Coordinates of C-alpha atoms in Angstrom, one line a residue:
Chain A
M1365 CA 109.7 57.1 90.8
N1366 CA 110.9 59.6 93.4
K1367 CA 112.2 62.7 91.8
K1368 CA 113.2 64.3 95.1
H1369 CA 116.9 64.0 96.0
G1370 CA 118.3 64.7 99.4
K1371 CA 116.7 67.2 101.6
Q1372 CA 115.7 70.0 99.3
S1373 CA 116.5 69.1 95.7
I1374 CA 114.7 67.8 92.7
V1375 CA 116.2 65.9 89.8
F1376 CA 113.8 66.1 86.8
A1377 CA 113.1 62.8 85.1
S1378 CA 112.4 64.2 81.7
P1379 CA 114.0 67.6 81.9
P1380 CA 111.9 70.4 80.4
Q1381 CA 113.7 72.6 77.9
V1382 CA 114.1 76.3 77.2
A1383 CA 112.3 76.9 73.9
A1384 CA 113.0 80.7 73.9
A1385 CA 113.8 83.7 76.0
A1386 CA 113.3 87.4 75.6
T1387 CA 114.3 90.6 77.4
I1388 CA 113.5 94.3 77.4
V1389 CA 115.3 96.9 79.5
G1390 CA 115.4 100.6 80.4
P1391 CA 117.8 103.1 78.9
M1392 CA 120.4 102.8 81.7
E1393 CA 120.7 99.1 81.3
G1394 CA 120.8 99.7 77.5
E1395 CA 124.1 101.6 78.0
G1396 CA 125.5 98.8 80.2
L1397 CA 127.8 95.8 79.7
L1398 CA 125.2 93.6 78.0
A1399 CA 123.8 96.4 75.8
A1400 CA 124.4 94.3 72.6
Y1401 CA 122.3 91.3 73.8
Y1402 CA 118.9 92.8 74.9
D1403 CA 116.0 92.3 72.5
K1404 CA 114.6 95.8 73.1
I1405 CA 115.9 98.9 74.9
L1406 CA 113.4 101.6 76.0
E1407 CA 114.3 105.1 75.0
D1408 CA 113.3 106.5 78.3
N1409 CA 112.3 105.2 81.7
S1410 CA 108.6 105.6 81.2
G1411 CA 108.3 103.6 78.0
D1412 CA 105.7 106.1 76.7
Q1413 CA 103.4 104.9 79.6
D1414 CA 102.0 107.4 82.0
S1415 CA 103.2 105.7 85.2
W1416 CA 106.3 103.7 86.2
E1417 CA 104.0 100.8 87.1
K1418 CA 102.4 100.8 83.7
C1419 CA 105.8 100.9 82.1
E1420 CA 106.7 97.8 84.1
S1421 CA 103.5 96.0 83.0
Y1422 CA 104.3 96.9 79.4
M1423 CA 107.8 95.5 79.7
I1424 CA 106.7 92.1 81.1
E1425 CA 103.9 91.8 78.6
W1426 CA 106.3 92.6 75.8
A1427 CA 108.9 90.1 77.1
M1428 CA 106.4 87.3 77.3
S1429 CA 104.8 88.0 73.9
T1430 CA 108.2 88.1 72.4
A1431 CA 109.4 84.9 74.0
V1432 CA 106.3 83.1 72.6
K1433 CA 106.9 84.7 69.1
K1434 CA 110.5 83.7 69.1
S1435 CA 109.6 80.1 69.7
G1436 CA 107.3 80.0 66.7
L1437 CA 104.3 79.2 68.9
T1438 CA 101.2 81.3 69.8
L1439 CA 99.9 82.3 73.2
E1440 CA 97.2 79.6 72.8
D1441 CA 99.9 77.0 73.2
V1442 CA 100.9 78.3 76.6
D1443 CA 99.4 76.2 79.4
Y1444 CA 100.4 78.3 82.3
I1445 CA 102.0 81.6 82.9
L1446 CA 104.1 81.9 86.1
A1447 CA 105.2 85.4 86.9
G1448 CA 105.9 88.0 89.6
D1449 CA 107.4 91.3 90.4
L1450 CA 108.4 93.5 93.4
L1451 CA 105.4 95.8 93.6
N1452 CA 102.6 95.4 96.2
Q1453 CA 100.1 92.7 95.3
L1454 CA 102.2 92.0 92.1
M1455 CA 100.7 95.0 90.4
A1456 CA 102.9 95.1 87.4
T1457 CA 102.4 91.4 86.7
H1458 CA 98.6 91.2 87.2
F1459 CA 97.9 94.2 84.9
A1460 CA 100.1 92.7 82.2
I1461 CA 98.7 89.2 82.4
R1462 CA 95.2 90.6 82.2
S1463 CA 95.5 91.0 78.4
L1464 CA 97.3 87.7 77.8
G1465 CA 94.3 85.6 78.7
R1466 CA 96.2 82.5 79.8
P1467 CA 96.0 80.4 83.1
F1468 CA 98.2 82.2 85.6
L1469 CA 99.8 81.6 88.9
G1470 CA 101.3 84.6 90.6
L1471 CA 104.6 84.1 92.4
Y1472 CA 106.4 86.2 95.0
G1473 CA 110.0 85.5 95.8
A1474 CA 111.2 89.1 95.6
C1475 CA 114.3 89.1 93.4
S1476 CA 114.4 85.3 93.4
T1477 CA 111.2 85.0 91.4
M1478 CA 112.9 84.2 88.0
A1479 CA 114.4 81.1 89.6
E1480 CA 111.2 80.3 91.5
S1481 CA 109.1 80.5 88.3
L1482 CA 111.6 78.3 86.4
I1483 CA 111.5 75.7 89.1
V1484 CA 107.7 75.6 89.4
G1485 CA 107.4 75.6 85.6
A1486 CA 109.7 72.7 85.2
I1487 CA 107.8 70.8 87.9
L1488 CA 104.6 71.3 86.0
L1489 CA 106.1 70.2 82.8
D1490 CA 108.0 67.2 84.2
G1491 CA 104.8 66.2 86.0
G1492 CA 103.0 66.0 82.7
F1493 CA 100.6 68.8 83.5
G1494 CA 101.1 70.6 80.3
G1495 CA 103.3 71.2 77.3
H1496 CA 104.4 74.8 77.6
V1497 CA 105.0 77.2 80.5
L1498 CA 105.8 80.9 80.2
A1499 CA 107.9 82.2 83.2
G1500 CA 108.8 85.8 83.6
V1501 CA 109.5 88.6 86.0
S1502 CA 109.9 92.4 85.9
S1503 CA 111.2 95.3 87.9
H1504 CA 111.4 99.0 87.4
H1505 CA 113.8 101.2 89.2
D1506 CA 111.5 104.2 89.8
A1507 CA 108.5 102.1 90.7
A1508 CA 110.6 100.2 93.2
E1509 CA 112.2 103.4 94.6
R1510 CA 108.8 105.1 95.3
Q1511 CA 107.4 102.0 97.0
Y1512 CA 110.5 100.9 99.0
R1513 CA 112.5 104.1 99.5
F1514 CA 111.9 107.7 98.6
P1515 CA 110.1 109.6 95.8
T1516 CA 112.3 109.7 92.8
E1517 CA 112.8 113.5 92.8
L1518 CA 114.0 113.6 96.4
G1519 CA 117.5 114.8 96.6
V1520 CA 119.1 112.0 98.6
Q1521 CA 122.5 110.4 98.6
R1522 CA 122.6 106.6 98.2
P1523 CA 125.0 104.8 100.6
P1524 CA 127.8 103.0 98.7
V1525 CA 126.4 99.6 99.7
T1526 CA 123.1 100.1 97.9
Q1527 CA 122.4 98.5 94.5
W1528 CA 120.5 99.9 91.6
T1529 CA 117.1 98.2 90.8
V1530 CA 117.1 97.1 87.2
T1531 CA 114.4 98.5 84.9
G1532 CA 113.6 95.6 82.7
A1533 CA 111.8 92.3 82.2
G1534 CA 112.8 88.8 81.1
A1535 CA 110.6 85.8 80.1
V1536 CA 111.4 82.2 79.4
L1537 CA 109.2 79.8 77.5
L1538 CA 109.7 76.2 78.8
K1539 CA 108.6 73.2 76.8
A1540 CA 108.1 69.6 77.7
M1541 CA 109.1 68.2 74.3
A1542 CA 112.6 67.1 73.8
G1543 CA 114.8 69.1 71.5
N1544 CA 118.3 70.4 71.3
D1545 CA 117.8 73.3 73.8
P1546 CA 119.1 73.9 77.3
R1547 CA 117.5 71.5 79.7
V1548 CA 116.3 72.2 83.2
T1549 CA 117.9 69.3 85.0
T1550 CA 117.9 69.9 88.7
A1551 CA 116.6 72.4 91.2
T1552 CA 117.2 73.1 94.9
I1553 CA 114.4 75.0 96.8
G1554 CA 115.8 77.3 99.4
K1555 CA 114.7 77.9 103.0
V1556 CA 114.2 81.4 104.5
V1557 CA 117.4 82.5 106.1
D1558 CA 117.7 85.5 108.3
V1559 CA 121.1 86.3 109.8
G1560 CA 119.8 89.4 111.5
L1561 CA 121.0 92.2 109.3
K1562 CA 118.5 95.1 109.3
D1563 CA 119.8 97.7 106.8
P1564 CA 117.4 97.7 103.9
N1565 CA 120.2 99.4 101.8
A1566 CA 122.3 96.3 102.2
M1567 CA 120.3 93.6 100.6
G1568 CA 123.1 91.8 98.9
P1569 CA 125.0 91.2 102.2
A1570 CA 121.7 90.1 103.7
M1571 CA 121.0 87.6 100.9
A1572 CA 124.5 86.0 100.6
P1573 CA 124.0 83.5 103.5
A1574 CA 120.7 82.3 101.9
A1575 CA 122.6 81.8 98.6
A1576 CA 125.4 80.0 100.5
E1577 CA 122.9 77.7 102.2
T1578 CA 121.1 76.8 99.0
L1579 CA 124.3 76.2 97.1
W1580 CA 125.7 74.1 99.9
Q1581 CA 122.5 72.0 100.0
H1582 CA 122.5 71.6 96.3
I1583 CA 126.0 70.2 96.5
Q1584 CA 125.0 67.8 99.3
D1585 CA 121.8 66.7 97.6
T1586 CA 123.0 66.2 94.0
G1587 CA 126.6 65.2 94.8
R1588 CA 127.8 67.8 92.2
Q1589 CA 130.9 69.8 93.2
P1590 CA 131.1 73.5 92.2
A1591 CA 133.6 72.5 89.5
Y1592 CA 130.9 70.4 87.8
Y1593 CA 129.4 73.7 86.5
D1594 CA 131.0 75.9 83.8
L1595 CA 129.4 78.8 85.6
I1596 CA 127.5 79.4 88.9
V1597 CA 125.6 82.7 89.0
T1598 CA 123.7 84.3 91.7
G1599 CA 120.9 86.8 91.0
D1600 CA 121.6 90.1 92.6
L1601 CA 124.1 89.9 95.5
G1602 CA 126.0 92.8 94.1
V1603 CA 129.7 93.5 94.6
V1604 CA 129.6 93.3 98.4
G1605 CA 127.3 90.2 98.6
K1606 CA 129.3 88.4 96.0
T1607 CA 132.5 88.9 98.1
L1608 CA 130.7 87.6 101.2
L1609 CA 129.3 84.5 99.4
I1610 CA 132.8 83.6 98.3
Q1611 CA 134.0 84.1 101.9
V1612 CA 131.1 82.0 103.4
M1613 CA 131.7 79.2 101.0
Q1614 CA 135.4 79.3 101.8
E1615 CA 134.6 79.0 105.4
K1616 CA 132.6 75.9 104.5
G1617 CA 135.7 74.6 102.7
L1618 CA 134.7 75.2 99.1
D1619 CA 136.4 77.5 96.7
I1620 CA 133.9 78.8 94.2
S1621 CA 135.8 81.9 93.0
A1622 CA 137.0 80.3 89.7
N1623 CA 133.6 79.8 88.1
Y1624 CA 131.3 82.0 90.1
Q1625 CA 129.7 85.3 89.0
D1626 CA 126.8 87.5 90.1
C1627 CA 124.2 88.9 87.7
G1628 CA 124.1 92.1 89.7
C1629 CA 127.8 92.7 88.7
M1630 CA 127.2 91.9 85.0
I1631 CA 124.8 94.7 84.0
Y1632 CA 126.2 98.1 84.7
R1633 CA 129.5 99.7 83.8
E1634 CA 131.7 101.0 86.6
E1635 CA 131.1 104.6 85.5
Q1636 CA 127.4 104.3 85.6
D1637 CA 127.6 104.8 89.3
S1638 CA 125.2 102.1 90.4
H1639 CA 127.2 101.8 93.6
A1640 CA 127.3 98.1 94.6
G1641 CA 125.8 96.7 91.4
A1642 CA 122.3 95.8 90.2
S1643 CA 119.3 94.3 92.0
G1644 CA 115.7 93.6 91.4
C1645 CA 113.7 90.7 89.8
A1646 CA 115.0 91.8 86.4
S1647 CA 118.6 91.6 87.5
S1648 CA 118.9 87.9 87.2
A1649 CA 116.2 87.6 84.5
V1650 CA 117.8 89.9 82.0
V1651 CA 121.2 88.4 82.4
L1652 CA 119.8 84.8 82.1
C1653 CA 117.5 85.6 79.1
S1654 CA 119.7 87.9 77.1
H1655 CA 123.2 86.5 77.8
L1656 CA 123.4 83.1 79.5
I1657 CA 120.7 81.1 77.6
P1658 CA 121.9 82.4 74.2
Q1659 CA 125.4 81.4 75.2
M1660 CA 124.2 77.9 76.0
K1661 CA 122.3 77.7 72.7
A1662 CA 125.5 78.8 70.9
G1663 CA 127.4 76.0 72.7
K1664 CA 129.7 78.4 74.6
L1665 CA 128.3 77.4 78.0
N1666 CA 127.2 73.9 78.8
K1667 CA 126.5 73.6 82.5
L1668 CA 125.0 76.5 84.4
L1669 CA 123.8 76.8 88.0
F1670 CA 121.4 79.7 88.3
I1671 CA 120.7 80.8 91.9
G1672 CA 118.0 83.4 92.3
T1673 CA 118.3 85.5 95.5
G1674 CA 115.5 87.4 97.1
S1675 CA 115.2 89.6 100.2
L1676 CA 111.7 89.2 101.6
H1677 CA 111.3 92.3 103.7
S1678 CA 108.6 95.0 103.2
T1679 CA 108.4 98.7 103.9
T1680 CA 106.3 97.8 106.9
S1681 CA 108.8 95.2 108.2
Y1682 CA 111.8 97.6 108.1
Q1683 CA 109.9 100.5 109.6
Q1684 CA 109.0 98.1 112.5
K1685 CA 112.8 97.4 112.8
E1686 CA 112.6 93.8 111.7
S1687 CA 115.6 92.1 110.2
I1688 CA 115.6 91.0 106.6
P1689 CA 114.5 87.4 105.8
C1690 CA 116.1 86.1 102.6
I1691 CA 115.7 83.2 100.2
A1692 CA 117.6 81.6 97.4
H1693 CA 116.6 79.0 94.9
A1694 CA 119.0 77.1 92.6
V1695 CA 118.2 75.7 89.2
S1696 CA 120.6 74.0 86.9
L1697 CA 120.5 74.3 83.1
E1698 CA 122.5 72.0 80.9
M1699 CA 123.0 71.4 77.2
Chain B
M301 CA 132.1 74.9 110.4
P302 CA 129.5 77.6 110.6
Q303 CA 126.0 76.9 109.3
A304 CA 123.6 79.6 108.3
G305 CA 120.7 79.3 110.8
G306 CA 117.1 79.4 109.6
A307 CA 115.5 80.6 112.8
G308 CA 118.5 82.6 114.0
D309 CA 119.5 79.4 115.9
D310 CA 123.2 79.7 115.0
R311 CA 124.3 82.8 116.8
Y312 CA 127.9 81.9 116.2
F313 CA 127.5 82.1 112.4
N314 CA 125.5 85.3 112.5
K315 CA 128.1 87.0 114.6
W316 CA 131.0 85.8 112.4
Y317 CA 129.0 86.9 109.4
E318 CA 128.3 90.4 110.7
A319 CA 132.0 90.8 111.4
Q320 CA 132.8 89.7 107.8
Y321 CA 130.2 92.1 106.5
N322 CA 131.5 95.1 108.5
Q323 CA 135.0 94.3 107.1
V324 CA 133.9 94.4 103.4
K325 CA 131.2 97.0 103.7
P326 CA 132.1 100.0 101.5
K327 CA 132.6 103.2 103.5
P328 CA 131.2 106.5 102.2
P329 CA 133.9 108.8 100.8
L330 CA 133.8 111.0 103.8
V331 CA 136.1 113.8 102.7
K332 CA 134.6 114.1 99.3
N333 CA 131.1 114.1 100.7
M334 CA 132.0 116.7 103.3
L335 CA 133.6 118.9 100.6
W336 CA 130.5 118.7 98.4
A337 CA 128.2 119.4 101.3
F338 CA 130.3 122.3 102.4
V339 CA 130.5 124.0 99.0
V340 CA 126.9 123.4 97.8
G341 CA 125.4 124.2 101.2
G342 CA 127.6 127.3 101.5
L343 CA 126.6 128.5 98.0
I344 CA 122.9 128.0 98.6
C345 CA 123.3 130.2 101.7
V346 CA 125.2 132.8 99.7
I347 CA 122.2 132.9 97.3
G348 CA 120.0 133.4 100.3
Q349 CA 122.3 136.2 101.5
V350 CA 122.1 137.9 98.0
F351 CA 118.3 138.0 98.3
A352 CA 118.4 139.0 102.0
N353 CA 120.7 142.0 101.1
Y354 CA 118.4 142.9 98.1
F355 CA 115.4 143.1 100.5
V356 CA 117.3 145.2 103.0
D357 CA 118.2 147.5 100.1
M358 CA 114.5 147.7 99.4
G359 CA 114.1 149.2 102.8
L360 CA 113.3 146.2 105.0
S361 CA 115.1 145.7 108.3
K362 CA 117.5 142.8 108.6
K363 CA 114.9 140.8 110.5
E364 CA 112.0 141.6 108.2
A365 CA 114.1 140.6 105.2
G366 CA 114.1 137.0 106.5
V367 CA 110.5 136.4 105.5
P368 CA 110.7 137.2 101.7
T369 CA 114.1 135.5 101.6
T370 CA 112.5 132.3 102.9
I371 CA 109.7 132.5 100.4
V372 CA 112.2 133.0 97.5
M373 CA 114.4 130.1 98.7
V374 CA 111.4 127.8 99.1
F375 CA 110.3 128.8 95.6
L376 CA 113.8 128.0 94.2
G377 CA 113.9 124.6 95.9
A378 CA 110.4 123.8 94.7
F379 CA 111.1 124.9 91.1
F380 CA 114.3 123.0 90.7
T381 CA 112.6 119.9 92.1
G382 CA 109.9 120.4 89.5
L383 CA 112.5 120.6 86.7
G384 CA 114.0 117.4 88.0
V385 CA 117.4 119.0 88.8
Y386 CA 117.3 119.0 92.6
D387 CA 117.6 115.2 93.0
E388 CA 120.7 115.2 90.7
L389 CA 122.2 117.9 92.9
G390 CA 121.3 115.9 96.0
R391 CA 123.0 112.8 94.7
R392 CA 126.3 114.5 94.9
A393 CA 125.8 117.3 97.5
G394 CA 124.1 115.1 100.1
A395 CA 123.5 117.3 103.2
G396 CA 124.6 120.3 101.3
S397 CA 121.3 120.3 99.5
V398 CA 119.2 118.6 102.2
V399 CA 119.9 120.9 105.1
P400 CA 119.1 124.3 103.6
I401 CA 115.5 125.4 103.4
T402 CA 115.5 124.6 99.7
G403 CA 115.9 120.9 100.8
F404 CA 112.8 121.3 102.9
A405 CA 111.0 122.5 99.8
N406 CA 112.4 119.5 97.9
S407 CA 111.0 117.2 100.6
V408 CA 107.5 118.7 100.1
V409 CA 107.5 118.9 96.3
A410 CA 109.2 115.5 95.5
P411 CA 106.5 113.3 97.1
A412 CA 103.7 115.7 95.9
M413 CA 104.9 115.2 92.3
E414 CA 105.6 111.5 92.7
F415 CA 102.1 110.7 93.9
K416 CA 100.2 112.9 91.5
R417 CA 98.9 109.7 89.8
E418 CA 97.1 108.8 93.0
G419 CA 95.1 112.0 92.7
F420 CA 95.2 115.5 94.1
V421 CA 93.7 114.6 97.5
F422 CA 95.2 111.3 98.6
G423 CA 98.2 111.7 96.3
V424 CA 99.6 115.2 96.0
A425 CA 98.1 116.8 99.1
A426 CA 98.4 113.9 101.5
K427 CA 101.9 112.8 100.5
M428 CA 103.2 116.4 100.5
F429 CA 103.8 116.1 104.3
V430 CA 105.4 112.7 104.4
I431 CA 108.8 114.3 105.4
A432 CA 107.7 117.9 106.0
G433 CA 105.0 116.8 108.5
P434 CA 107.5 115.3 111.0
V435 CA 109.7 118.4 110.6
I436 CA 106.7 120.7 111.5
V437 CA 105.4 118.4 114.3
Y438 CA 108.7 118.3 116.1
G439 CA 109.8 121.8 115.3
V440 CA 106.5 123.2 116.7
T441 CA 106.5 121.0 119.7
T442 CA 110.1 122.0 120.6
A443 CA 109.1 125.7 120.2
V444 CA 106.1 125.1 122.5
L445 CA 108.4 123.5 125.1
V446 CA 110.9 126.2 124.9
G447 CA 108.1 128.8 125.0
L448 CA 106.6 127.2 128.1
I449 CA 110.0 127.4 129.9
Y450 CA 110.4 131.0 128.9
W451 CA 106.8 131.8 130.1
I452 CA 107.4 130.1 133.5
R453 CA 110.6 132.0 134.0
H454 CA 109.2 135.4 133.0
Chain C
M1117 CA 131.7 140.7 100.6
Q1118 CA 132.6 139.8 104.2
G1119 CA 128.9 139.0 104.7
Y1120 CA 128.8 136.6 101.8
L1121 CA 132.0 134.9 102.9
M1122 CA 130.6 134.4 106.4
A1123 CA 127.3 133.1 105.0
F1124 CA 129.2 130.6 102.9
I1125 CA 131.4 129.4 105.7
I1126 CA 128.7 129.1 108.4
G1127 CA 126.1 127.6 106.0
G1128 CA 128.7 125.2 104.6
L1129 CA 129.8 124.1 108.1
I1130 CA 126.2 123.4 109.2
C1131 CA 125.7 121.2 106.1
V1132 CA 129.0 119.4 106.9
V1133 CA 127.6 118.5 110.3
G1134 CA 124.5 117.1 108.6
Q1135 CA 126.7 115.1 106.2
L1136 CA 128.7 113.6 109.0
I1137 CA 125.5 112.5 110.7
M1138 CA 124.2 110.9 107.5
D1139 CA 127.5 109.2 106.7
L1140 CA 128.4 108.0 110.2
T1141 CA 125.0 107.0 111.6
P1142 CA 122.0 105.1 110.1
L1143 CA 119.9 108.3 110.1
T1144 CA 118.2 109.3 106.8
P1145 CA 117.9 112.8 105.3
A1146 CA 114.4 113.0 106.7
H1147 CA 115.8 112.3 110.2
V1148 CA 118.4 114.9 109.7
L1149 CA 115.8 117.5 108.7
V1150 CA 113.8 116.8 111.9
L1151 CA 116.9 116.7 114.1
F1152 CA 118.2 120.0 112.8
V1153 CA 114.9 121.9 113.3
V1154 CA 114.7 120.6 116.8
L1155 CA 118.4 121.4 117.5
G1156 CA 118.0 124.9 116.1
A1157 CA 115.0 125.5 118.3
L1158 CA 116.8 124.2 121.4
L1159 CA 119.9 126.2 120.8
S1160 CA 117.7 129.3 120.1
G1161 CA 116.0 128.7 123.5
M1162 CA 119.3 128.7 125.2
G1163 CA 120.2 131.9 123.5
L1164 CA 123.0 130.2 121.5
Y1165 CA 121.7 130.5 117.9
Q1166 CA 121.2 134.3 117.7
P1167 CA 125.0 134.9 117.8
L1168 CA 125.4 132.5 114.9
V1169 CA 122.8 134.5 112.9
D1170 CA 124.6 137.7 113.8
L1171 CA 127.8 136.1 112.5
G1172 CA 126.6 134.2 109.5
G1173 CA 123.5 135.9 108.3
A1174 CA 121.7 133.8 105.7
G1175 CA 124.4 131.1 106.4
A1176 CA 122.6 130.5 109.7
T1177 CA 119.0 131.3 108.7
V1178 CA 118.7 129.4 105.4
P1179 CA 119.7 126.0 106.9
L1180 CA 117.0 124.1 108.8
P1181 CA 118.3 125.0 112.3
G1182 CA 117.5 128.6 111.3
F1183 CA 113.9 127.4 110.8
G1184 CA 113.8 126.0 114.4
H1185 CA 115.4 129.3 115.6
N1186 CA 112.7 131.2 113.8
L1187 CA 110.0 129.2 115.4
V1188 CA 111.4 129.9 118.9
T1189 CA 112.0 133.6 118.4
G1190 CA 108.4 134.0 117.0
T1191 CA 107.0 132.1 120.0
I1192 CA 108.9 134.3 122.5
E1193 CA 107.7 137.4 120.7
D1194 CA 104.1 136.2 121.0
I1195 CA 104.5 135.3 124.7
D1196 CA 105.9 138.8 125.3
K1197 CA 102.8 140.3 123.6
Y1198 CA 100.0 137.9 124.5
G1199 CA 101.2 136.0 127.5
F1200 CA 100.4 132.3 127.8
T1201 CA 98.4 132.0 124.6
G1202 CA 101.5 133.1 122.8
I1203 CA 103.0 129.7 123.4
F1204 CA 100.3 128.4 121.0
T1205 CA 100.1 131.2 118.4
G1206 CA 103.8 131.8 118.1
P1207 CA 105.3 128.7 116.5
L1208 CA 103.0 128.5 113.5
R1209 CA 102.9 132.3 113.0
A1210 CA 106.7 132.2 112.8
A1211 CA 106.6 129.3 110.5
A1212 CA 103.8 130.7 108.4
A1213 CA 105.9 132.1 105.4
G1214 CA 108.0 128.9 105.0
V1215 CA 105.2 126.5 105.4
T1216 CA 102.7 128.4 103.2
A1217 CA 105.3 128.9 100.5
A1218 CA 106.1 125.2 100.6
V1219 CA 102.5 124.2 100.4
V1220 CA 101.5 126.6 97.6
F1221 CA 104.6 126.1 95.5
G1222 CA 104.5 122.4 96.1
L1223 CA 101.0 122.2 94.8
I1224 CA 101.8 124.3 91.8
M1225 CA 104.9 122.4 90.9
A1226 CA 103.1 119.0 91.3
A1227 CA 100.4 120.2 89.0
L1228 CA 102.9 121.5 86.4
F1229 CA 105.6 118.9 86.4
N1230 CA 105.9 115.1 86.3
P1231 CA 108.7 113.2 88.0
R1232 CA 111.5 112.2 85.6
G1233 CA 112.8 109.4 87.8

């Protein structure tokens, strides 16, 4: 039976389910809009570790262990771990996975990695290659700043279009067995889209066209209109990127403004001065794991389209004046 | 209907999109930023003037007083960077805290601190000049060019 | 008092120019630092920066163009004293105090403090 639908989409034959999800965040996120929903909030941005990178490793390991614990399983039951982060050579992920001792595939999709790992995990489970997959991502504001921008103590002013990288990690435990949990029903795998924007401060605006194309293709391939979903969320387009996505979809003749949100706009309060919202792998992950999945389990949300968005530039590419290639993957969760 | 182009094959869409982006792109609060830069930059210079006057009172000439003033200002910039205060100031003051010599000190100390975990040779010492290096390179080169012209003319 | 007021105004205005460059062009703070040292050196070479120093005192010497001005005046002093070789000894001699202070205090602060993020 062919599970591929249309040009870029998958409809799962026996949809894998979300057994459990866990989140951990930094102190700034812990004062934000979703403060009440996180499993753990660090007291400071180092998490008692002696580098930002170690703190990030600690967070992803904590999120993964907690997701397993919440599901009532043990690590031994996990057939594959799929994870990634923003640091060079997936440093945070690799050092965290080292101690978990499970088969592991590292993924890099920049900030789209949560969606990417859910899709690959669901493919493994639907394909019958295992019973449980642990998918997770992390990001750390200060670790990302020192790698992508400036040292954290440098006195620079951030342009208003910039977004604030989320310090946090989220993990989802997917299971193949049927139960009464949110099911991963369809997925649309995105293409790399580059509209030529070059400003590394403006990642949301660079990613919005990728999100638009993936959403458009999802609609073509599955025949589901935007109104089919109770909620469509993108990962980290931020305030500016969100506006632009609505405009691009409008230009394509679709009005998504009624049921569309962006995770990057759901994390920080206005007065926290994040500028254009949140970004980073953890932006979509902490919103999905702390807020959206629990809402589905509580029956308050039935049909969710989760679109992870990633900008795939590097420090080398922007110093060489290249534009920003972007990607977006969509995955639908339904009760 | 515009389509996002994978290989930049749809120039029409890209152009339209850039125009949309420029319309919704948030502008920096220019007046507020200028005011902050003016006040903070001005105050840092006043602190410099206080030390310069002090050294003149100690018996140095106006020109000689420049050297110890520079040393004190660099120390202050370095110290407040160490305390973790200078970046908070810079977030608001922008050029007001970047342009004075204290900002130069900040640009030396911030990477040195940040890369301490990479060791004192390839971390602290090598990264120290990430921003200060170019400043010295182009400052010295310009001075050499100006000096060359001066030497030819005299 | 007059001296402090002039230092405030001249220093503040130089920083406002830097702010306008940062806000209206894609240049980063690092670019602005480089640009200002070069501009200060060029203006000094044309004899235009010394009047600003006479007017604003520390308001003109503390901002980075003052550092460029310092490099050039030191170079010219050395050329007057030693001739051609002064072109090569002057710039770093003039920059010695600022650069040495930055290196030494930088090392000390990095040893003493950790970044807070």
